[in-house]
Amino acid sequence: MKIGIYGGTFNPPHLGHMAAAKAAVAALGLDKLLLIPAAIPPHKTLPSDTPAPEHRLAMVEKWADGMGAGAEVSALELEREGKSYTSDTLRAIRQTYPDAELWLLMGTDMFLTLHLWHEPEVILSLAGICAFGRTEQDGEALFAPQREQLQKNFDAKITTITLPGLVDISSTRLREQLENGGGGQYLLPSVYGYILMHRLYGTKADLKNLDLNQLRACSYSMMRAKRIPHVMGVEEEAVKLAQRWGADPELARRAGILHDCTKYYELPEQLDICEEYGVRLDALEQKAVKLLHSKTGACIARGVFGQPDAVYDAIFWHTTGKADMTTLEKVLYIADYMEPNRDFDGVERLRHLAYTDLDKAMLLGVEMTIQEMQQRQVPIHTNTLQARDWLRQHGVTTED
């Protein structure tokens, strides 16, 4: 097994870090990438506005989630007292993975000073070095002398790669931009959203008055990366349906962005939010976590992000549906059901109906939900049954 080890203060982790890591994974053919935020770096003092360790760890976890399979975060250095010496970290990793081929990833500046680090002989005996340059100047002419010296003095195993065009911004400059209201373009949206939500690095965003990019970032920061394509699909589908059926496209967009923002909250947290915002739950909802994210998402959309009641209602009912839904509520319900990433028997018919007869599409969606739950032998919420019955009583059928 080949394991890459990428450590640093990651204060904050930005797109340059991410692109460099991806390039190293590809160049080395790594099976696993360990991202390790440093507690106390030996070579510099952390600035005064550095977030608490748990925040830096959380941001790196969002970066790893965005990297996909094979990327993991280790709190090894954050949990260890004292300075974060790389030699100590490599010893610990070698104990965990005694037979793995270890590669230490680093940027140009770190590579050029590696011989001055604490116990360089230990580092170079335990791991190969992959150094990456971020500009055209970080090429062979710069790398070669250091590589030759390390190979001569330590019998080091070294790979160097140059990545011209890589996002090249210092963490210091990025923190300054964040404090002044910018910098989001250099960050993974989920990391940027986390920074805004927790007001890190001097950010002072008014969460009730975010622009759309900031709203997306905050919503994405609350969920797993694998959920984001679905949310993006719902947003765009909801806008199209709103334009087709006369609902407000802007409200549809905001409902789409936020509809799944609490999807990954566990049952206790879902129940706490319902209690905080005065949402009354029936017996089924109190134990069925899948029914709660629509209610808690609606509460967060209005209570935290200042969205209007129409957005609240659309999100609140997008899972179960209900009798006599508004156009916007139907739009979000159907967009969630048939956005472009969905793939199931009947979805193409649902997509056709969504743009020819919205009520027929609603009835088909509700009926398919009821049928699926009956097949799985799980309880069907009364609001879903009432949605079906109301449509039928008003003359809606799914017959062509």
XYZ file of C-alpha atoms in Angstrom:
400
model
C 0.000 0.000 0.000
C 1.235 3.487 -0.911
C 0.299 6.185 1.596
C 0.790 9.917 1.104
C 1.190 12.128 4.173
C 0.366 15.792 3.756
C 0.834 17.897 6.863
C 0.624 21.599 7.512
C -1.171 24.263 9.474
C -3.845 24.443 6.756
C -4.882 27.803 8.103
C -7.188 27.623 6.188
C -6.965 24.742 3.696
C -7.450 26.222 0.220
C -7.759 25.118 -3.406
C -3.983 25.241 -3.877
C -3.529 22.615 -1.160
C -6.273 20.501 -2.685
C -4.957 20.643 -6.257
C -1.415 19.841 -5.137
C -2.645 16.856 -3.143
C -4.648 15.531 -6.095
C -1.640 15.873 -8.387
C 0.583 14.009 -5.931
C -1.979 11.223 -5.547
C -2.053 10.791 -9.321
C 1.712 11.068 -9.836
C 2.571 8.569 -7.110
C -0.397 6.243 -7.533
C -1.313 6.566 -3.865
C -3.824 4.225 -2.264
C -4.415 6.485 0.745
C -3.825 10.135 1.559
C -3.479 11.218 5.193
C -4.117 14.912 5.827
C -2.594 15.994 9.120
C -3.151 19.501 10.530
C -0.258 20.585 12.716
C -0.769 21.693 16.314
C 2.374 23.754 16.885
C 4.552 23.969 13.756
C 8.272 24.005 14.636
C 9.202 26.556 11.959
C 6.713 29.359 12.678
C 4.307 30.829 15.210
C 0.620 30.526 14.476
C -1.025 33.944 13.986
C -3.284 35.303 16.706
C -6.457 34.806 14.657
C -5.826 31.085 14.191
C -9.039 29.126 14.851
C -9.198 26.566 17.643
C -7.837 23.114 16.721
C -11.319 21.639 16.387
C -12.157 24.213 13.702
C -8.994 23.566 11.712
C -9.637 19.839 11.985
C -13.227 20.307 10.781
C -12.091 22.354 7.771
C -9.543 19.705 6.784
C -12.247 17.039 7.161
C -14.383 18.944 4.645
C -11.382 19.106 2.324
C -10.880 15.339 2.664
C -14.570 14.716 2.028
C -14.272 16.765 -1.151
C -11.220 14.754 -2.227
C -13.261 11.550 -2.271
C -12.297 7.957 -1.513
C -8.815 7.388 -0.160
C -8.439 10.716 1.668
C -8.482 10.614 5.456
C -7.821 13.129 8.212
C -5.606 12.375 11.182
C -5.683 14.348 14.434
C -2.363 12.763 15.410
C -0.463 16.046 15.753
C -3.357 17.971 17.284
C -3.648 15.332 19.993
C 0.079 15.162 20.702
C 1.535 17.671 23.158
C 4.367 19.938 22.129
C 5.660 20.869 18.691
C 4.483 18.889 15.682
C 7.728 17.267 14.577
C 7.361 15.344 11.322
C 9.792 12.642 12.457
C 7.508 11.808 15.408
C 4.486 11.707 13.119
C 6.188 9.374 10.666
C 7.263 7.039 13.461
C 3.648 6.789 14.625
C 2.347 6.196 11.110
C 5.001 3.541 10.496
C 3.797 1.699 13.608
C 0.244 1.747 12.276
C 1.256 0.778 8.726
C 4.462 -1.265 9.121
C 4.473 -2.560 5.546
C 3.261 0.535 3.693
C 5.323 2.664 1.329
C 5.158 6.156 2.835
C 5.463 9.392 0.885
C 5.719 12.803 2.546
C 4.178 15.600 0.461
C 5.412 19.178 0.684
C 5.714 22.448 -1.170
C 8.843 24.056 -2.577
C 9.847 26.096 0.484
C 9.580 23.109 2.809
C 11.552 20.929 0.413
C 14.408 23.416 0.100
C 14.824 23.567 3.905
C 14.218 19.885 4.643
C 17.837 19.244 5.640
C 17.393 21.775 8.466
C 14.344 20.066 9.970
C 14.324 18.154 13.241
C 15.810 14.684 12.595
C 15.929 14.841 8.781
C 17.699 11.486 8.726
C 14.710 9.864 10.450
C 12.260 11.524 8.086
C 14.143 10.423 4.984
C 14.623 6.888 6.274
C 10.903 6.437 6.905
C 9.373 8.092 3.837
C 9.996 9.167 0.299
C 9.576 12.853 -0.494
C 7.207 14.283 -3.094
C 7.823 17.999 -3.529
C 5.537 20.083 -5.725
C 6.124 23.523 -7.164
C 3.275 25.958 -7.694
C 4.824 28.258 -10.311
C 6.923 27.984 -13.458
C 9.925 29.082 -11.367
C 9.532 26.049 -9.100
C 11.067 23.770 -11.687
C 14.035 21.498 -12.181
C 16.636 24.261 -11.842
C 15.373 24.952 -8.319
C 14.678 21.360 -7.292
C 17.749 19.593 -8.676
C 20.489 20.850 -6.312
C 18.462 20.062 -3.176
C 17.398 16.686 -4.529
C 21.005 15.749 -5.272
C 22.198 16.819 -1.817
C 19.460 14.893 -0.021
C 20.134 11.796 -2.082
C 23.862 12.081 -1.427
C 23.664 12.804 2.315
C 20.638 10.704 3.281
C 20.114 8.248 0.426
C 16.698 9.874 0.070
C 13.941 8.757 -2.299
C 12.588 11.897 -3.963
C 10.028 12.805 -6.606
C 9.496 16.391 -7.690
C 6.613 17.721 -9.756
C 5.828 21.197 -11.041
C 2.209 22.292 -11.272
C 2.128 25.577 -13.223
C -1.151 27.445 -13.039
C -1.935 26.118 -9.578
C -3.883 28.414 -7.265
C -1.063 30.375 -5.720
C -2.094 32.413 -2.696
C -0.401 32.585 0.665
C -2.450 31.686 3.717
C -1.583 35.101 5.181
C -3.014 36.930 2.180
C -6.064 34.672 2.117
C -6.804 35.394 5.780
C -6.553 39.114 5.065
C -9.018 38.783 2.184
C -11.441 36.804 4.341
C -11.367 39.470 7.032
C -12.142 42.076 4.371
C -15.113 40.149 2.961
C -13.397 38.302 0.102
C -11.333 35.176 -0.463
C -14.146 32.723 -1.118
C -12.896 31.982 -4.643
C -9.760 30.355 -3.202
C -11.670 27.893 -1.012
C -13.728 24.764 -1.409
C -17.324 26.043 -0.964
C -17.927 23.814 2.055
C -14.772 25.177 3.736
C -15.777 28.752 2.916
C -19.244 28.115 4.293
C -17.803 26.674 7.489
C -15.679 29.804 7.925
C -18.705 32.053 7.444
C -20.932 29.980 9.729
C -18.386 30.072 12.552
C -17.137 33.611 11.817
C -13.507 32.533 11.583
C -10.626 34.769 10.448
C -12.503 37.942 11.307
C -15.382 37.260 8.919
C -18.530 39.114 9.870
C -21.073 37.813 7.382
C -24.705 38.529 8.215
C -26.128 35.027 7.809
C -29.598 36.450 7.249
C -28.401 38.514 4.274
C -25.965 36.313 2.355
C -25.517 36.492 -1.393
C -26.341 33.304 -3.284
C -22.750 32.041 -3.456
C -22.355 32.492 0.286
C -25.715 30.839 0.935
C -24.682 27.839 -1.171
C -21.357 27.623 0.633
C -23.029 27.631 4.047
C -25.540 24.998 2.994
C -22.818 22.786 1.479
C -20.758 23.109 4.653
C -23.543 21.380 6.564
C -23.607 18.235 4.417
C -21.419 15.531 2.912
C -19.808 16.192 -0.459
C -21.744 13.341 -2.081
C -25.041 15.171 -1.367
C -23.980 18.402 -3.106
C -24.625 17.304 -6.740
C -28.188 16.443 -5.724
C -28.689 19.829 -4.064
C -27.284 21.594 -7.130
C -29.642 19.590 -9.339
C -32.657 20.437 -7.172
C -31.772 24.134 -7.209
C -31.636 24.350 -10.989
C -34.679 22.116 -11.534
C -36.724 24.116 -9.036
C -35.915 27.352 -10.887
C -36.994 25.851 -14.219
C -40.224 24.487 -12.763
C -40.964 27.793 -11.042
C -40.545 29.626 -14.336
C -42.813 27.093 -16.062
C -45.620 27.249 -13.499
C -45.508 30.838 -12.310
C -43.849 30.487 -8.909
C -41.102 32.879 -7.805
C -37.816 31.550 -9.304
C -35.695 33.315 -6.683
C -37.605 31.709 -3.821
C -37.437 28.347 -5.606
C -33.677 28.721 -5.928
C -33.228 29.500 -2.242
C -35.481 26.619 -1.225
C -33.470 24.286 -3.457
C -30.168 25.446 -1.998
C -31.286 24.884 1.597
C -33.747 21.996 1.376
C -31.285 19.321 2.566
C -29.060 21.458 4.810
C -29.813 19.329 7.902
C -29.904 15.986 6.073
C -26.916 14.624 8.003
C -27.974 15.662 11.485
C -28.525 12.759 13.879
C -31.896 12.191 15.568
C -31.061 13.942 18.893
C -29.952 17.109 17.081
C -33.008 16.997 14.814
C -35.276 16.716 17.847
C -33.467 19.544 19.631
C -34.005 21.879 16.668
C -37.686 20.991 16.491
C -38.023 21.757 20.184
C -36.094 25.023 19.861
C -38.313 26.259 17.039
C -41.587 24.929 18.432
C -42.245 22.277 15.783
C -44.787 19.764 17.056
C -44.050 16.166 16.073
C -46.337 13.173 15.874
C -45.363 9.729 17.135
C -43.869 8.617 13.807
C -41.794 11.773 13.348
C -40.326 11.507 16.833
C -38.485 8.317 15.867
C -38.106 8.541 12.069
C -35.028 10.669 11.414
C -35.639 10.680 7.641
C -38.856 12.637 8.175
C -37.225 15.351 10.243
C -34.669 17.001 7.966
C -37.401 18.796 6.027
C -38.744 20.327 9.227
C -35.368 21.204 10.734
C -34.079 22.419 7.361
C -37.050 24.774 7.168
C -36.330 26.043 10.680
C -32.678 26.713 9.876
C -33.605 28.335 6.551
C -35.856 30.865 8.307
C -34.246 31.108 11.736
C -30.563 31.168 10.768
C -30.577 32.320 7.144
C -33.551 34.690 7.266
C -35.532 33.127 4.429
C -39.209 34.084 4.012
C -42.168 31.953 5.036
C -42.757 30.686 1.493
C -39.267 29.127 1.441
C -39.819 27.753 4.945
C -43.060 26.089 3.881
C -41.621 24.632 0.679
C -38.747 23.027 2.576
C -41.017 21.924 5.448
C -43.248 19.869 3.124
C -40.736 18.637 0.546
C -40.435 15.162 2.100
C -44.003 14.149 2.989
C -46.069 16.539 0.933
C -49.518 17.530 2.255
C -53.026 18.345 1.149
C -53.571 21.547 -0.869
C -49.935 22.482 -1.532
C -48.903 25.837 -2.991
C -47.218 25.983 -6.387
C -43.835 26.637 -4.815
C -44.272 23.680 -2.456
C -45.129 21.423 -5.402
C -42.178 22.764 -7.381
C -39.675 21.866 -4.676
C -41.278 18.480 -3.993
C -41.080 17.505 -7.685
C -37.625 19.026 -8.233
C -36.309 16.978 -5.326
C -37.886 13.847 -6.789
C -36.737 14.102 -10.405
C -33.630 16.320 -10.579
C -31.104 15.192 -13.230
C -29.079 12.950 -10.902
C -32.094 10.785 -10.036
C -32.326 7.416 -11.780
C -35.219 5.046 -11.079
C -38.080 3.344 -12.909
C -40.671 5.942 -13.802
C -38.477 9.024 -13.483
C -38.715 9.919 -17.169
C -42.513 9.895 -17.034
C -42.354 12.039 -13.900
C -40.046 14.498 -15.688
C -42.456 14.674 -18.624
C -45.450 15.338 -16.385
C -43.538 17.927 -14.363
C -43.567 20.252 -17.393
C -46.979 19.323 -18.794
C -49.225 18.931 -15.706
C -47.759 19.755 -12.303
C -50.646 18.218 -10.333
C -50.372 14.945 -12.250
C -46.665 14.932 -11.530
C -47.390 15.494 -7.837
C -49.859 12.640 -7.734
C -47.488 10.291 -9.536
C -44.668 11.213 -7.171
C -46.822 10.703 -4.082
C -48.183 7.397 -5.373
C -44.694 6.107 -6.160
C -43.570 7.072 -2.665
C -46.503 5.242 -1.082
C -45.905 2.167 -3.225
C -42.190 2.086 -2.347
C -42.888 2.378 1.370
C -45.523 -0.338 1.208
C -43.011 -2.625 -0.507
C -40.438 -1.851 2.179
C -43.094 -2.363 4.863
C -42.374 0.947 6.556
C -45.004 3.354 7.928
C -46.421 5.955 5.554
C -46.859 9.399 7.023
C -50.435 10.641 7.172
C -49.523 13.849 5.311
C -48.385 11.819 2.316
C -51.675 9.924 2.262
C -53.586 13.194 2.596
C -51.621 14.684 -0.310
C -52.668 11.762 -2.520
C -56.284 11.872 -1.398
C -56.604 15.651 -1.851
C -55.315 15.451 -5.433
C -57.643 12.577 -6.304
C -60.627 14.357 -4.738
C -59.903 17.347 -6.967
C -60.043 15.274 -10.112
C -56.334 14.670 -10.646
C -55.348 11.333 -12.162
C -52.120 9.957 -13.565
C -53.858 8.512 -16.619
C -52.752 9.816 -19.985
